[in-house]
Amino acid sequence: RRLKPWGLASLGLVSLSLAACSTTAPTLPGASSGAPLPTEGYDWYLNQDEGEVSLSYGMAETDDVPMDLSCTPGSRSLTLLLNTDKGAPPRIALESGGETQTYRAKAEASPLGDSLDLTAQAPASDPVFKRFKQTGWLAVHTDQARRTLVATEDTRPQINQFFEICDPSA
């Protein structure tokens, strides 16, 4: 069914009215509080090694891991690792459920190809991570795009487990 021209205009006015009623504006372009869908083949995976725990987003059994969060148990501090395109600015901009945070990062050539690894430190208690625990997704913002990193229903409990290990007081 097609909208008539006056219907499109009315729809536009309603959209503008609803946008004007919004009380909080996301700080990153394209930020959204809507829940994105998982990307087929990708998921969040909890890994526990002696002395360190990590929550990695990627494709199972491959080196395709665009994002990794790690910590020393109980430290309340996270190390963020983002694999991105060469030439990306030295920052990691994250969003989840309307919360946003940008972290200054150190850039190094990735040992796994023609890309860049950005690393940053962050408190596990930052609002963007609290929302991530609730929503099961993070979005990474770069100059070119917004990429959502969404957990499946099966792995969502691993997100909470990761943060409980990193910051037991939360």
PDB file of C-alpha atoms in Angstrom:
ATOM      1  CA  ARG A   1       0.000   0.000   0.000  1.00  0.00           C
ATOM      2  CA  ARG A   2       1.413   3.403  -0.968  1.00  0.00           C
ATOM      3  CA  LEU A   3       1.147   6.593   1.049  1.00  0.00           C
ATOM      4  CA  LYS A   4      -0.432   9.566  -0.685  1.00  0.00           C
ATOM      5  CA  PRO A   5       1.729  12.749  -0.863  1.00  0.00           C
ATOM      6  CA  TRP A   6      -0.263  14.361   1.969  1.00  0.00           C
ATOM      7  CA  GLY A   7       0.227  11.137   3.964  1.00  0.00           C
ATOM      8  CA  LEU A   8       3.997  11.432   3.617  1.00  0.00           C
ATOM      9  CA  ALA A   9       3.866  15.053   4.777  1.00  0.00           C
ATOM     10  CA  SER A  10       1.753  14.088   7.799  1.00  0.00           C
ATOM     11  CA  LEU A  11       4.111  11.240   8.601  1.00  0.00           C
ATOM     12  CA  GLY A  12       7.036  13.663   8.404  1.00  0.00           C
ATOM     13  CA  LEU A  13       5.351  16.104  10.795  1.00  0.00           C
ATOM     14  CA  VAL A  14       4.570  13.317  13.248  1.00  0.00           C
ATOM     15  CA  SER A  15       8.197  12.153  13.067  1.00  0.00           C
ATOM     16  CA  LEU A  16       9.469  15.686  13.704  1.00  0.00           C
ATOM     17  CA  SER A  17       7.030  16.126  16.599  1.00  0.00           C
ATOM     18  CA  LEU A  18       8.145  12.889  18.193  1.00  0.00           C
ATOM     19  CA  ALA A  19      11.809  13.800  17.728  1.00  0.00           C
ATOM     20  CA  ALA A  20      11.197  17.175  19.393  1.00  0.00           C
ATOM     21  CA  CYS A  21       9.707  15.407  22.444  1.00  0.00           C
ATOM     22  CA  SER A  22      12.855  13.380  23.026  1.00  0.00           C
ATOM     23  CA  THR A  23      14.443  14.304  26.357  1.00  0.00           C
ATOM     24  CA  THR A  24      17.896  12.830  25.775  1.00  0.00           C
ATOM     25  CA  ALA A  25      19.946  13.139  22.635  1.00  0.00           C
ATOM     26  CA  PRO A  26      22.658  10.568  21.963  1.00  0.00           C
ATOM     27  CA  THR A  27      26.142  12.108  21.853  1.00  0.00           C
ATOM     28  CA  LEU A  28      27.405   9.968  18.971  1.00  0.00           C
ATOM     29  CA  PRO A  29      26.058  10.350  15.434  1.00  0.00           C
ATOM     30  CA  GLY A  30      23.733   7.465  14.666  1.00  0.00           C
ATOM     31  CA  ALA A  31      23.426   6.385  18.318  1.00  0.00           C
ATOM     32  CA  SER A  32      20.260   4.483  19.071  1.00  0.00           C
ATOM     33  CA  SER A  33      18.503   2.933  22.031  1.00  0.00           C
ATOM     34  CA  GLY A  34      16.743   0.361  19.809  1.00  0.00           C
ATOM     35  CA  ALA A  35      17.880  -3.247  20.031  1.00  0.00           C
ATOM     36  CA  PRO A  36      19.820  -4.432  16.977  1.00  0.00           C
ATOM     37  CA  LEU A  37      19.754  -8.024  15.743  1.00  0.00           C
ATOM     38  CA  PRO A  38      22.683 -10.451  16.057  1.00  0.00           C
ATOM     39  CA  THR A  39      24.982 -10.847  13.053  1.00  0.00           C
ATOM     40  CA  GLU A  40      24.953 -14.416  11.770  1.00  0.00           C
ATOM     41  CA  GLY A  41      28.109 -16.282  12.745  1.00  0.00           C
ATOM     42  CA  TYR A  42      29.236 -13.677  15.318  1.00  0.00           C
ATOM     43  CA  ASP A  43      28.717 -13.696  19.066  1.00  0.00           C
ATOM     44  CA  TRP A  44      30.246 -12.781  22.432  1.00  0.00           C
ATOM     45  CA  TYR A  45      32.435 -15.491  24.028  1.00  0.00           C
ATOM     46  CA  LEU A  46      33.707 -15.649  27.599  1.00  0.00           C
ATOM     47  CA  ASN A  47      37.287 -16.908  27.955  1.00  0.00           C
ATOM     48  CA  GLN A  48      38.950 -17.581  31.282  1.00  0.00           C
ATOM     49  CA  ASP A  49      42.692 -18.036  31.533  1.00  0.00           C
ATOM     50  CA  GLU A  50      44.786 -18.090  34.647  1.00  0.00           C
ATOM     51  CA  GLY A  51      44.867 -14.507  35.937  1.00  0.00           C
ATOM     52  CA  GLU A  52      42.784 -12.966  33.137  1.00  0.00           C
ATOM     53  CA  VAL A  53      39.262 -13.156  31.791  1.00  0.00           C
ATOM     54  CA  SER A  54      38.065 -11.833  28.447  1.00  0.00           C
ATOM     55  CA  LEU A  55      34.822 -11.303  26.626  1.00  0.00           C
ATOM     56  CA  SER A  56      35.487 -11.462  22.904  1.00  0.00           C
ATOM     57  CA  TYR A  57      33.142 -10.617  20.062  1.00  0.00           C
ATOM     58  CA  GLY A  58      33.852 -12.505  16.893  1.00  0.00           C
ATOM     59  CA  MET A  59      33.410 -15.588  14.808  1.00  0.00           C
ATOM     60  CA  ALA A  60      33.998 -18.838  16.753  1.00  0.00           C
ATOM     61  CA  GLU A  61      37.178 -20.771  16.059  1.00  0.00           C
ATOM     62  CA  THR A  62      38.703 -17.968  13.934  1.00  0.00           C
ATOM     63  CA  ASP A  63      40.966 -14.933  14.324  1.00  0.00           C
ATOM     64  CA  ASP A  64      38.045 -12.715  13.255  1.00  0.00           C
ATOM     65  CA  VAL A  65      37.612 -10.880  16.585  1.00  0.00           C
ATOM     66  CA  PRO A  66      36.849  -7.200  16.038  1.00  0.00           C
ATOM     67  CA  MET A  67      36.354  -6.429  19.764  1.00  0.00           C
ATOM     68  CA  ASP A  68      37.755  -7.841  22.980  1.00  0.00           C
ATOM     69  CA  LEU A  69      37.191  -6.758  26.582  1.00  0.00           C
ATOM     70  CA  SER A  70      39.518  -8.181  29.228  1.00  0.00           C
ATOM     71  CA  CYS A  71      40.327  -7.750  32.895  1.00  0.00           C
ATOM     72  CA  THR A  72      42.170  -9.160  35.840  1.00  0.00           C
ATOM     73  CA  PRO A  73      39.492 -10.688  38.113  1.00  0.00           C
ATOM     74  CA  GLY A  74      38.296  -8.180  40.727  1.00  0.00           C
ATOM     75  CA  SER A  75      40.250  -5.284  39.208  1.00  0.00           C
ATOM     76  CA  ARG A  76      37.171  -3.213  38.234  1.00  0.00           C
ATOM     77  CA  SER A  77      39.168  -2.085  35.189  1.00  0.00           C
ATOM     78  CA  LEU A  78      38.806  -3.233  31.584  1.00  0.00           C
ATOM     79  CA  THR A  79      41.225  -3.321  28.712  1.00  0.00           C
ATOM     80  CA  LEU A  80      39.427  -2.669  25.427  1.00  0.00           C
ATOM     81  CA  LEU A  81      40.889  -3.991  22.177  1.00  0.00           C
ATOM     82  CA  LEU A  82      39.311  -2.945  18.877  1.00  0.00           C
ATOM     83  CA  ASN A  83      40.553  -4.215  15.529  1.00  0.00           C
ATOM     84  CA  THR A  84      39.809  -1.589  12.890  1.00  0.00           C
ATOM     85  CA  ASP A  85      40.965  -0.091   9.601  1.00  0.00           C
ATOM     86  CA  LYS A  86      44.396   1.516   9.325  1.00  0.00           C
ATOM     87  CA  GLY A  87      44.226   5.269   9.666  1.00  0.00           C
ATOM     88  CA  ALA A  88      41.425   5.188  12.255  1.00  0.00           C
ATOM     89  CA  PRO A  89      41.679   7.883  14.935  1.00  0.00           C
ATOM     90  CA  PRO A  90      43.122   6.726  18.275  1.00  0.00           C
ATOM     91  CA  ARG A  91      39.811   6.380  20.090  1.00  0.00           C
ATOM     92  CA  ILE A  92      37.223   3.737  20.861  1.00  0.00           C
ATOM     93  CA  ALA A  93      33.677   5.113  20.777  1.00  0.00           C
ATOM     94  CA  LEU A  94      31.059   2.776  22.273  1.00  0.00           C
ATOM     95  CA  GLU A  95      27.305   2.903  22.640  1.00  0.00           C
ATOM     96  CA  SER A  96      24.690   0.673  24.245  1.00  0.00           C
ATOM     97  CA  GLY A  97      21.014   1.410  24.785  1.00  0.00           C
ATOM     98  CA  GLY A  98      21.478   5.178  24.496  1.00  0.00           C
ATOM     99  CA  GLU A  99      24.575   5.389  26.723  1.00  0.00           C
ATOM    100  CA  THR A 100      27.774   6.460  24.969  1.00  0.00           C
ATOM    101  CA  GLN A 101      31.415   6.741  25.919  1.00  0.00           C
ATOM    102  CA  THR A 102      34.607   7.506  24.006  1.00  0.00           C
ATOM    103  CA  TYR A 103      37.984   6.276  25.225  1.00  0.00           C
ATOM    104  CA  ARG A 104      41.385   7.566  24.154  1.00  0.00           C
ATOM    105  CA  ALA A 105      43.303   4.654  22.648  1.00  0.00           C
ATOM    106  CA  LYS A 106      46.791   3.558  21.734  1.00  0.00           C
ATOM    107  CA  ALA A 107      47.153   2.444  18.095  1.00  0.00           C
ATOM    108  CA  GLU A 108      49.398  -0.365  16.856  1.00  0.00           C
ATOM    109  CA  ALA A 109      49.602  -2.309  13.620  1.00  0.00           C
ATOM    110  CA  SER A 110      47.697  -5.564  14.003  1.00  0.00           C
ATOM    111  CA  PRO A 111      49.789  -8.731  13.828  1.00  0.00           C
ATOM    112  CA  LEU A 112      46.875 -10.418  12.028  1.00  0.00           C
ATOM    113  CA  GLY A 113      46.849  -8.475   8.784  1.00  0.00           C
ATOM    114  CA  ASP A 114      46.508  -5.078   7.235  1.00  0.00           C
ATOM    115  CA  SER A 115      44.547  -3.477  10.071  1.00  0.00           C
ATOM    116  CA  LEU A 116      45.006  -1.543  13.282  1.00  0.00           C
ATOM    117  CA  ASP A 117      44.599  -2.577  16.921  1.00  0.00           C
ATOM    118  CA  LEU A 118      43.334   0.143  19.248  1.00  0.00           C
ATOM    119  CA  THR A 119      43.674  -0.437  22.999  1.00  0.00           C
ATOM    120  CA  ALA A 120      42.203   1.598  25.845  1.00  0.00           C
ATOM    121  CA  GLN A 121      41.514   1.342  29.562  1.00  0.00           C
ATOM    122  CA  ALA A 122      38.054   1.842  31.071  1.00  0.00           C
ATOM    123  CA  PRO A 123      36.312   1.429  34.418  1.00  0.00           C
ATOM    124  CA  ALA A 124      34.015  -1.612  34.358  1.00  0.00           C
ATOM    125  CA  SER A 125      31.380   0.553  36.079  1.00  0.00           C
ATOM    126  CA  ASP A 126      31.018   3.072  33.221  1.00  0.00           C
ATOM    127  CA  PRO A 127      27.370   3.605  32.194  1.00  0.00           C
ATOM    128  CA  VAL A 128      27.929   2.201  28.683  1.00  0.00           C
ATOM    129  CA  PHE A 129      28.985  -1.143  30.211  1.00  0.00           C
ATOM    130  CA  LYS A 130      26.070  -1.169  32.661  1.00  0.00           C
ATOM    131  CA  ARG A 131      23.724  -0.778  29.679  1.00  0.00           C
ATOM    132  CA  PHE A 132      25.658  -3.455  27.764  1.00  0.00           C
ATOM    133  CA  LYS A 133      24.920  -5.885  30.618  1.00  0.00           C
ATOM    134  CA  GLN A 134      21.216  -5.024  30.296  1.00  0.00           C
ATOM    135  CA  THR A 135      20.907  -4.906  26.503  1.00  0.00           C
ATOM    136  CA  GLY A 136      23.363  -7.598  25.386  1.00  0.00           C
ATOM    137  CA  TRP A 137      24.856  -5.374  22.683  1.00  0.00           C
ATOM    138  CA  LEU A 138      27.509  -2.749  22.109  1.00  0.00           C
ATOM    139  CA  ALA A 139      27.892  -0.541  19.072  1.00  0.00           C
ATOM    140  CA  VAL A 140      31.308   0.645  17.949  1.00  0.00           C
ATOM    141  CA  HIS A 141      31.415   3.996  16.159  1.00  0.00           C
ATOM    142  CA  THR A 142      34.141   4.815  13.662  1.00  0.00           C
ATOM    143  CA  ASP A 143      34.411   7.758  11.293  1.00  0.00           C
ATOM    144  CA  GLN A 144      32.926   5.583   8.557  1.00  0.00           C
ATOM    145  CA  ALA A 145      30.276   3.451  10.262  1.00  0.00           C
ATOM    146  CA  ARG A 146      28.425   2.141  13.306  1.00  0.00           C
ATOM    147  CA  ARG A 147      28.892  -1.586  13.875  1.00  0.00           C
ATOM    148  CA  THR A 148      26.686  -3.432  16.341  1.00  0.00           C
ATOM    149  CA  LEU A 149      28.107  -6.319  18.349  1.00  0.00           C
ATOM    150  CA  VAL A 150      25.084  -8.282  19.516  1.00  0.00           C
ATOM    151  CA  ALA A 151      24.934 -11.343  21.774  1.00  0.00           C
ATOM    152  CA  THR A 152      22.586 -14.195  21.000  1.00  0.00           C
ATOM    153  CA  GLU A 153      20.173 -15.296  23.725  1.00  0.00           C
ATOM    154  CA  ASP A 154      22.453 -18.267  24.459  1.00  0.00           C
ATOM    155  CA  THR A 155      25.513 -16.133  25.266  1.00  0.00           C
ATOM    156  CA  ARG A 156      23.907 -13.145  27.004  1.00  0.00           C
ATOM    157  CA  PRO A 157      24.513 -14.701  30.460  1.00  0.00           C
ATOM    158  CA  GLN A 158      28.262 -14.699  29.686  1.00  0.00           C
ATOM    159  CA  ILE A 159      28.222 -10.890  29.554  1.00  0.00           C
ATOM    160  CA  ASN A 160      26.936 -10.653  33.134  1.00  0.00           C
ATOM    161  CA  GLN A 161      29.357 -13.361  34.247  1.00  0.00           C
ATOM    162  CA  PHE A 162      32.278 -11.413  32.748  1.00  0.00           C
ATOM    163  CA  PHE A 163      31.351  -8.209  34.588  1.00  0.00           C
ATOM    164  CA  GLU A 164      30.744 -10.090  37.862  1.00  0.00           C
ATOM    165  CA  ILE A 165      34.291 -11.453  37.622  1.00  0.00           C
ATOM    166  CA  CYS A 166      35.835  -8.079  36.735  1.00  0.00           C
ATOM    167  CA  ASP A 167      33.850  -6.008  39.220  1.00  0.00           C
ATOM    168  CA  PRO A 168      32.249  -8.146  41.954  1.00  0.00           C
ATOM    169  CA  SER A 169      30.947  -5.025  43.745  1.00  0.00           C
ATOM    170  CA  ALA A 170      28.733  -3.953  40.830  1.00  0.00           C
TER     171      ALA A 170
END
